[in-house]
PDB file of C-alpha atoms in Angstrom:
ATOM      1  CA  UNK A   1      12.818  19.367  12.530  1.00 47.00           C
ATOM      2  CA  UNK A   2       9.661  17.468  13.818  1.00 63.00           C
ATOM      3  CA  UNK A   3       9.042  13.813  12.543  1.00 84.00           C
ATOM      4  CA  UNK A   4       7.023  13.518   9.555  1.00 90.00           C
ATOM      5  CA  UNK A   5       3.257  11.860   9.461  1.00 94.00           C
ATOM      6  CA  UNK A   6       2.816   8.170   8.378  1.00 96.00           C
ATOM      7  CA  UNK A   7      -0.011   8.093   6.068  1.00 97.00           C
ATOM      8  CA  UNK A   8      -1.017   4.186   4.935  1.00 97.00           C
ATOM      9  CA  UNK A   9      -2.486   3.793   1.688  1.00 96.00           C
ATOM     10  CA  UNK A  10      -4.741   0.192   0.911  1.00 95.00           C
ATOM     11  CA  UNK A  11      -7.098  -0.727  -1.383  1.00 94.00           C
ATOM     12  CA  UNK A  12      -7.536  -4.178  -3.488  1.00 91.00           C
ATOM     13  CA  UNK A  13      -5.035  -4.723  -6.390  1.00 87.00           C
ATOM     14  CA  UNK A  14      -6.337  -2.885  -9.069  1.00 88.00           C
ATOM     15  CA  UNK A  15      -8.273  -0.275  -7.393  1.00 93.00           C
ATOM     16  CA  UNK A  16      -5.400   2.045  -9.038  1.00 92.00           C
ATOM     17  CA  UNK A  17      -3.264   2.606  -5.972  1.00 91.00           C
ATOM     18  CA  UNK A  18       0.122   2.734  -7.803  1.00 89.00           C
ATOM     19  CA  UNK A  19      -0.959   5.306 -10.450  1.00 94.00           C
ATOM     20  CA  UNK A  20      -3.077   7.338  -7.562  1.00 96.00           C
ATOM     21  CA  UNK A  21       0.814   7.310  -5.149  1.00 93.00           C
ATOM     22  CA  UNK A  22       2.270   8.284  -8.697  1.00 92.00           C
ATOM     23  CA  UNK A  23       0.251  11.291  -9.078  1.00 96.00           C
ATOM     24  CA  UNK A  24       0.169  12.586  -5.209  1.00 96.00           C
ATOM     25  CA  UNK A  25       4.111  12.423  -5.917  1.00 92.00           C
ATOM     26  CA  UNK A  26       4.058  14.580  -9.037  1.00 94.00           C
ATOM     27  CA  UNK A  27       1.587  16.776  -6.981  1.00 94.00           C
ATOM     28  CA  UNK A  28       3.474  16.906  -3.659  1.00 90.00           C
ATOM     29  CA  UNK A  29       7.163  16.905  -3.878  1.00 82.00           C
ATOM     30  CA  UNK A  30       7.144  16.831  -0.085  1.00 83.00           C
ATOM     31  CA  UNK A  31       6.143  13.198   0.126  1.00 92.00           C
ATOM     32  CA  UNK A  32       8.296  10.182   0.625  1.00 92.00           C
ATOM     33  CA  UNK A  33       7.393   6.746  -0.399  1.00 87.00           C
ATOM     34  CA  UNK A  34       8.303   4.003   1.817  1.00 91.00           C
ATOM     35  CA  UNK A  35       9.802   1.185  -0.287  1.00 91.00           C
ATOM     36  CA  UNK A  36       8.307  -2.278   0.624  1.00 91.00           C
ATOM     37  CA  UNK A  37       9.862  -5.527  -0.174  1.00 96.00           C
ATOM     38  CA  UNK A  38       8.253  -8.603  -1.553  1.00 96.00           C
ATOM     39  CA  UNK A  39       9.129 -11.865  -2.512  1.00 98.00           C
ATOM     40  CA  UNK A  40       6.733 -11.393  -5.831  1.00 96.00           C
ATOM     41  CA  UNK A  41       8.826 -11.035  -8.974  1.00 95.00           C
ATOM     42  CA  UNK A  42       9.475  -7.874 -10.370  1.00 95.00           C
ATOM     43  CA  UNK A  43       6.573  -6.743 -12.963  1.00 92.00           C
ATOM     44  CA  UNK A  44       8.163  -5.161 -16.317  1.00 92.00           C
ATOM     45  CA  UNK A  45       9.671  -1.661 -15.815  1.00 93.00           C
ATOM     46  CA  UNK A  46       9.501  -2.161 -12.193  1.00 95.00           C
ATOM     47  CA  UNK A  47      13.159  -1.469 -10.488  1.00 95.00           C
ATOM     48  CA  UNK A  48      14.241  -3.390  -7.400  1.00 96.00           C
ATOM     49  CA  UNK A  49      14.755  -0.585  -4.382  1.00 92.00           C
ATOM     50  CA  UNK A  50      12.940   2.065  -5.965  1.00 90.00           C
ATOM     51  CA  UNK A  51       9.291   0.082  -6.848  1.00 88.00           C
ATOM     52  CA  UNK A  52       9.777  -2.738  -4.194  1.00 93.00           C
ATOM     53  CA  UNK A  53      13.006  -4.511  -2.281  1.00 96.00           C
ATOM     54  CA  UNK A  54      12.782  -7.653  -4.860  1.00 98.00           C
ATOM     55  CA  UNK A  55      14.013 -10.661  -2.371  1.00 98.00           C
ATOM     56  CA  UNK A  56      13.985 -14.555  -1.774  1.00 98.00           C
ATOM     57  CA  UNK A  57      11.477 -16.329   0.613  1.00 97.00           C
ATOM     58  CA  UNK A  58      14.677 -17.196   2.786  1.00 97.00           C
ATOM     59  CA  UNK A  59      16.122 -13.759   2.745  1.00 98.00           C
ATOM     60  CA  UNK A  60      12.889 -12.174   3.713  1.00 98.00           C
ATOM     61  CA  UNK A  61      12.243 -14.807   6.631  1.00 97.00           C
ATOM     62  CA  UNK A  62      15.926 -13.691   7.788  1.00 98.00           C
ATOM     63  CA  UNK A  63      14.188 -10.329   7.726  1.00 97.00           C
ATOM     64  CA  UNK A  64      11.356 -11.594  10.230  1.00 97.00           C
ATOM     65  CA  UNK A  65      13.630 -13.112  12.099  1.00 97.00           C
ATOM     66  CA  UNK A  66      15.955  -9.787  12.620  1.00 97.00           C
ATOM     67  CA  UNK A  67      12.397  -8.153  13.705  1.00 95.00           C
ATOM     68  CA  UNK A  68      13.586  -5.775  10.591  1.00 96.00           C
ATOM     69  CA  UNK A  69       9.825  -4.987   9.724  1.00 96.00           C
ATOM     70  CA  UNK A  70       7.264  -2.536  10.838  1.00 95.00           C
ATOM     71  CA  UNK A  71       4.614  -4.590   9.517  1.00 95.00           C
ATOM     72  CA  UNK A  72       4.558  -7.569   7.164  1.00 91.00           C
ATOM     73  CA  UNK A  73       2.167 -10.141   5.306  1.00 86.00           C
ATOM     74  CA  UNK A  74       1.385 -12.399   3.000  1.00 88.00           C
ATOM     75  CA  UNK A  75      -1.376 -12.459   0.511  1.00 79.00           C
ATOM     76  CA  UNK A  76      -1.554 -13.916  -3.001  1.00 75.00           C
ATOM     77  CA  UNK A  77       0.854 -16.591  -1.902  1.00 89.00           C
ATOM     78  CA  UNK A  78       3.212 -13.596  -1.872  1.00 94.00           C
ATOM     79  CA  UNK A  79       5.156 -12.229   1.400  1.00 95.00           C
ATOM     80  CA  UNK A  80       5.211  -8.407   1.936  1.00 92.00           C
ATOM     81  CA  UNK A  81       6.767  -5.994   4.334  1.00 94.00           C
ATOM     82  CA  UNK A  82       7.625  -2.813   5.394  1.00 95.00           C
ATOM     83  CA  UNK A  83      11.722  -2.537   6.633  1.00 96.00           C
ATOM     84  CA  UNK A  84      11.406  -0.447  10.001  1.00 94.00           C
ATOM     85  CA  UNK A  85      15.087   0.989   8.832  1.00 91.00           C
ATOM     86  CA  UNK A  86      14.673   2.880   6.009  1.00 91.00           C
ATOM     87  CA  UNK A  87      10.680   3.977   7.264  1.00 93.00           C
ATOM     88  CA  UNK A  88      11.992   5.629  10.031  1.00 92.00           C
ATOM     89  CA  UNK A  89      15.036   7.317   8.118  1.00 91.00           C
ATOM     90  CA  UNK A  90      12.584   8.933   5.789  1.00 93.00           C
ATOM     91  CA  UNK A  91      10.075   9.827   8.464  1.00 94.00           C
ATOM     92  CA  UNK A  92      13.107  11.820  10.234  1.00 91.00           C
ATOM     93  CA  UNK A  93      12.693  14.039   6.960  1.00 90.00           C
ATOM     94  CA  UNK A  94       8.950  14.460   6.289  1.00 90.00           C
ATOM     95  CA  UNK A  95       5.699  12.447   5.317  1.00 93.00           C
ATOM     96  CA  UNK A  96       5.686   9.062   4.163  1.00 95.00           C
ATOM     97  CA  UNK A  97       3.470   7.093   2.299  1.00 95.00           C
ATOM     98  CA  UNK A  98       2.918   3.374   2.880  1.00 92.00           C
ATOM     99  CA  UNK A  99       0.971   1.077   0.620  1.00 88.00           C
ATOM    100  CA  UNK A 100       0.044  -2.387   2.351  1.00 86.00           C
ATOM    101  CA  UNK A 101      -2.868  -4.400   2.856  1.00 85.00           C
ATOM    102  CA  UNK A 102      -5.383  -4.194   5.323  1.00 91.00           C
ATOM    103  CA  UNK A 103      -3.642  -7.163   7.497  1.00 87.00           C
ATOM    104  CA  UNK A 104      -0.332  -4.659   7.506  1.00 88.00           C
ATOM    105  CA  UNK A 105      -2.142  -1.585   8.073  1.00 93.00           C
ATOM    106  CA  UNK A 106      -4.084  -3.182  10.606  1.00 94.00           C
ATOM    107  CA  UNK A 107      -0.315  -3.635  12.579  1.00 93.00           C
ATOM    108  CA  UNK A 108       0.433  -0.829  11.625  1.00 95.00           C
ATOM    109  CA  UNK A 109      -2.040   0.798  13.615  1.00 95.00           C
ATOM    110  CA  UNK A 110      -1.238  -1.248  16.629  1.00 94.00           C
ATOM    111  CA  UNK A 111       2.124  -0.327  16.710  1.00 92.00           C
ATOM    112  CA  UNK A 112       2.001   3.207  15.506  1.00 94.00           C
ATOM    113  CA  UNK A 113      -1.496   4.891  16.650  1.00 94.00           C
ATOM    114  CA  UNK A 114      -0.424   8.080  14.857  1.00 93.00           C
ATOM    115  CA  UNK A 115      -0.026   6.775  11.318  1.00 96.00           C
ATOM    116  CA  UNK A 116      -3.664   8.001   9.207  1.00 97.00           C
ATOM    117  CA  UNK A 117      -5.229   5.263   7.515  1.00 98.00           C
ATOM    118  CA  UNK A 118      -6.784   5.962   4.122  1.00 98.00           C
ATOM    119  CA  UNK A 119      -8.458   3.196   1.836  1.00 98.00           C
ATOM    120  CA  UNK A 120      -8.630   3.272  -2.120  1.00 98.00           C
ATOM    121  CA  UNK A 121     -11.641   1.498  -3.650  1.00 96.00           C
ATOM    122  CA  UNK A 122     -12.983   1.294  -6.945  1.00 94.00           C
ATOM    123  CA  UNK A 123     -16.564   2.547  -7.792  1.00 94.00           C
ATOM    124  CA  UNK A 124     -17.843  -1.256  -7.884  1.00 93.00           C
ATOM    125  CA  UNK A 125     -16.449  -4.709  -7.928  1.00 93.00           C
ATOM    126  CA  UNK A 126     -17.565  -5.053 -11.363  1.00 94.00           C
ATOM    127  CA  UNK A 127     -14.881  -2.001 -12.287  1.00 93.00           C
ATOM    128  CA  UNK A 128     -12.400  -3.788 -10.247  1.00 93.00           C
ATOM    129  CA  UNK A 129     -12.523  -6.963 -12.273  1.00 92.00           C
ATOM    130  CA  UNK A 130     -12.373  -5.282 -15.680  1.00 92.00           C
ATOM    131  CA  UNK A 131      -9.382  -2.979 -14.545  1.00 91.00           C
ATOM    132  CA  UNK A 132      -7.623  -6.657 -13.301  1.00 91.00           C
ATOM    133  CA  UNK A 133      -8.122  -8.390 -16.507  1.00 90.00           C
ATOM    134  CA  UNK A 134      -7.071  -5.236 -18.613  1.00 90.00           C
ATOM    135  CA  UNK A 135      -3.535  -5.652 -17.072  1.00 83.00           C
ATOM    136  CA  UNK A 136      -2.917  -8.400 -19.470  1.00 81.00           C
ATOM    137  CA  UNK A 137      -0.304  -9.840 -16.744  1.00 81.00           C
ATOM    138  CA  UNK A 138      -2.436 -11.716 -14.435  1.00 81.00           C
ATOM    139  CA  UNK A 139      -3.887 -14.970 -14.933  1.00 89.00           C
ATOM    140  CA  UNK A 140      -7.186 -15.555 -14.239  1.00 91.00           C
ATOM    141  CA  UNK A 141      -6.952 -17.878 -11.301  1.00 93.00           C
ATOM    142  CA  UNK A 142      -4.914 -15.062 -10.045  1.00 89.00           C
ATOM    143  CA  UNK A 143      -7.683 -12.450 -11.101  1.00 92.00           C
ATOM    144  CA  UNK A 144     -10.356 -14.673  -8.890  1.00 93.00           C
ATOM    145  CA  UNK A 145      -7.794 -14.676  -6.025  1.00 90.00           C
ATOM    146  CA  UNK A 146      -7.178 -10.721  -6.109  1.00 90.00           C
ATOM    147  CA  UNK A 147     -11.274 -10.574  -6.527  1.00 94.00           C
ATOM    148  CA  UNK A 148     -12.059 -12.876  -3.484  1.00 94.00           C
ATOM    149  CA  UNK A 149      -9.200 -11.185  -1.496  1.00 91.00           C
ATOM    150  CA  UNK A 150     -10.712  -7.821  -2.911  1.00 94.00           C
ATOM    151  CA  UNK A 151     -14.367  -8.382  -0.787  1.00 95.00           C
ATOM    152  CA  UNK A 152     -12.495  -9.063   1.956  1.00 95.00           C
ATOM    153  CA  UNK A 153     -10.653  -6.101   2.097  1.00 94.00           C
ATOM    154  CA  UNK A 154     -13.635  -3.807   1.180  1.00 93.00           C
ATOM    155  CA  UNK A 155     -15.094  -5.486   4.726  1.00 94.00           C
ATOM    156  CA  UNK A 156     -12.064  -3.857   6.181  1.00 94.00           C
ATOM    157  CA  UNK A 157     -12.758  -0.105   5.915  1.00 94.00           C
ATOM    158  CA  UNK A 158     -14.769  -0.182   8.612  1.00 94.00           C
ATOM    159  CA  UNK A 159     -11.808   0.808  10.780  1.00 93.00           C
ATOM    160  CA  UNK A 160      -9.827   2.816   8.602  1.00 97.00           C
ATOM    161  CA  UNK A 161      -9.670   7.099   9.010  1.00 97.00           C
ATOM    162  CA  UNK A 162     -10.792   7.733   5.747  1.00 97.00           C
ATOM    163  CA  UNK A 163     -12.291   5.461   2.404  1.00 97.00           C
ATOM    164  CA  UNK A 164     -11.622   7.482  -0.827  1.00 98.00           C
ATOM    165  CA  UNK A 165     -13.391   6.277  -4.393  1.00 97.00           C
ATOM    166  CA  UNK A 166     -10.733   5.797  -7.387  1.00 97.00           C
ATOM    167  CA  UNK A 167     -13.296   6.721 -10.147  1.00 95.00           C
ATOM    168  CA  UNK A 168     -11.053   9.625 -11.286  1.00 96.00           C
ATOM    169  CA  UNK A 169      -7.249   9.749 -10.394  1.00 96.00           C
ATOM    170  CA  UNK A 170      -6.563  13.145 -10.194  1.00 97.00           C
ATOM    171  CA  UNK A 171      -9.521  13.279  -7.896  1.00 97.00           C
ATOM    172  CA  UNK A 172      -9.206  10.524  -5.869  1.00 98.00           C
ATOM    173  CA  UNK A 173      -5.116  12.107  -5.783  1.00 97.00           C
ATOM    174  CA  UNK A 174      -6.412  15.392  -4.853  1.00 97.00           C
ATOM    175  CA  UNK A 175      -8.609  14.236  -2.109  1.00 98.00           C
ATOM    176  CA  UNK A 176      -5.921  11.953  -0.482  1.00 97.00           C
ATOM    177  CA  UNK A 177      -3.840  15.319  -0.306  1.00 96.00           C
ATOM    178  CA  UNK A 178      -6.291  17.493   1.310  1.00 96.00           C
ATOM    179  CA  UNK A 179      -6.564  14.360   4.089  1.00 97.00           C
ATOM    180  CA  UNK A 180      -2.865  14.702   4.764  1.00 95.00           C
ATOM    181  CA  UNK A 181      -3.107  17.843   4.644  1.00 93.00           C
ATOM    182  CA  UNK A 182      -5.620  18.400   7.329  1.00 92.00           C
ATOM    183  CA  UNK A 183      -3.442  15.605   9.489  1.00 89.00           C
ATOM    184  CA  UNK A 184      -0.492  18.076   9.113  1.00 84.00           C
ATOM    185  CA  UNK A 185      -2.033  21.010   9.985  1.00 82.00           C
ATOM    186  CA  UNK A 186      -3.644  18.942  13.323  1.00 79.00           C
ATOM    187  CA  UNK A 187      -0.502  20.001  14.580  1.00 64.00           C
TER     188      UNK A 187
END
């Protein structure tokens, strides 16, 4: 069986990523998610291994340390990686779907040349804030961090394959599958 495609998925927090991923999933039953871990707490309803690998600042610089990540960063004065272990497994049995950050992606291109690099954004910054604050589990020094970090990022797709508007998730879903798609069918 060939080796699946590594598609990355970015985009500021809030741009909708999360329900975007969920939909793709319910549309493609072919696509893996890669798992990241974090040293963030969970949020409610999230479930460690399946949403994120939930672990201490000293466990995760163990991690580093063991060279057990394909990428990693921190951001939000929170630390977040991808574990090289478990990406590979799943890429042994098909696609697989990583949401990082620009910083990750960008190592994530140095390292693996082949992964497709897609970026989420929101129709306008002004969107972005109220979908932040509408949360109602961020606090708003935290919403001006994720918004400064946000026009930072947005400088970013400059260098990514593909930048894909979140004004309508099934849309925005449906356009991210006809990208991977097309990378499948390069082959």
């Amino acid at each position: 069986m060939a080796k699946g495609k590594l598609i990355v998925i970015s985009g500021a927090s809030g741009v909708g990523k999360g329900t975007v991923l969920k939909r793709m999933m319910e549309l493609r039953e072919d696509l893996t998610f890669s798992v990241s871990a974090t040293t963030r707490p969970p949020r409610p309803n999230e479930v460690d291994g399946v949403h994120y690998y939930f672990v201490t600042r000293d466990k995760f610089q163990r991690m580093i340390d063991n060279e057990e990540f394909l990428e990693y960063d921190e951001h939000n004065a929170t630390l977040y990686g991808t574990p090289v272990g478990q990406l590979e497994e799943k890429l042994n049995c098909g696609n697989v779907i990583l949401d990082i950050e620009p910083v990750g992606a960008a190592n994530v291109r140095k390292k693996r040349p082949d992964a497709t690099l897609i970026f989420i954004m929101a129709p306008s910054m002004e969107e972005l804030e109220r979908r932040l604050r509408s949360r109602g589990d961020t606090s708003e020094n935290q919403i001006q961090m994720r918004l400064e970090r946000a026009r930072w990022e947005t400088e970013q797709t400059v260098w990514y394959d593909h930048v894909v508007i979140n004004d309508q998730v099934d849309a925005c879903a449906e356009e991210i599958l006809n990208i991977i798609a097309n990378k499948c069918a390069e082959e």
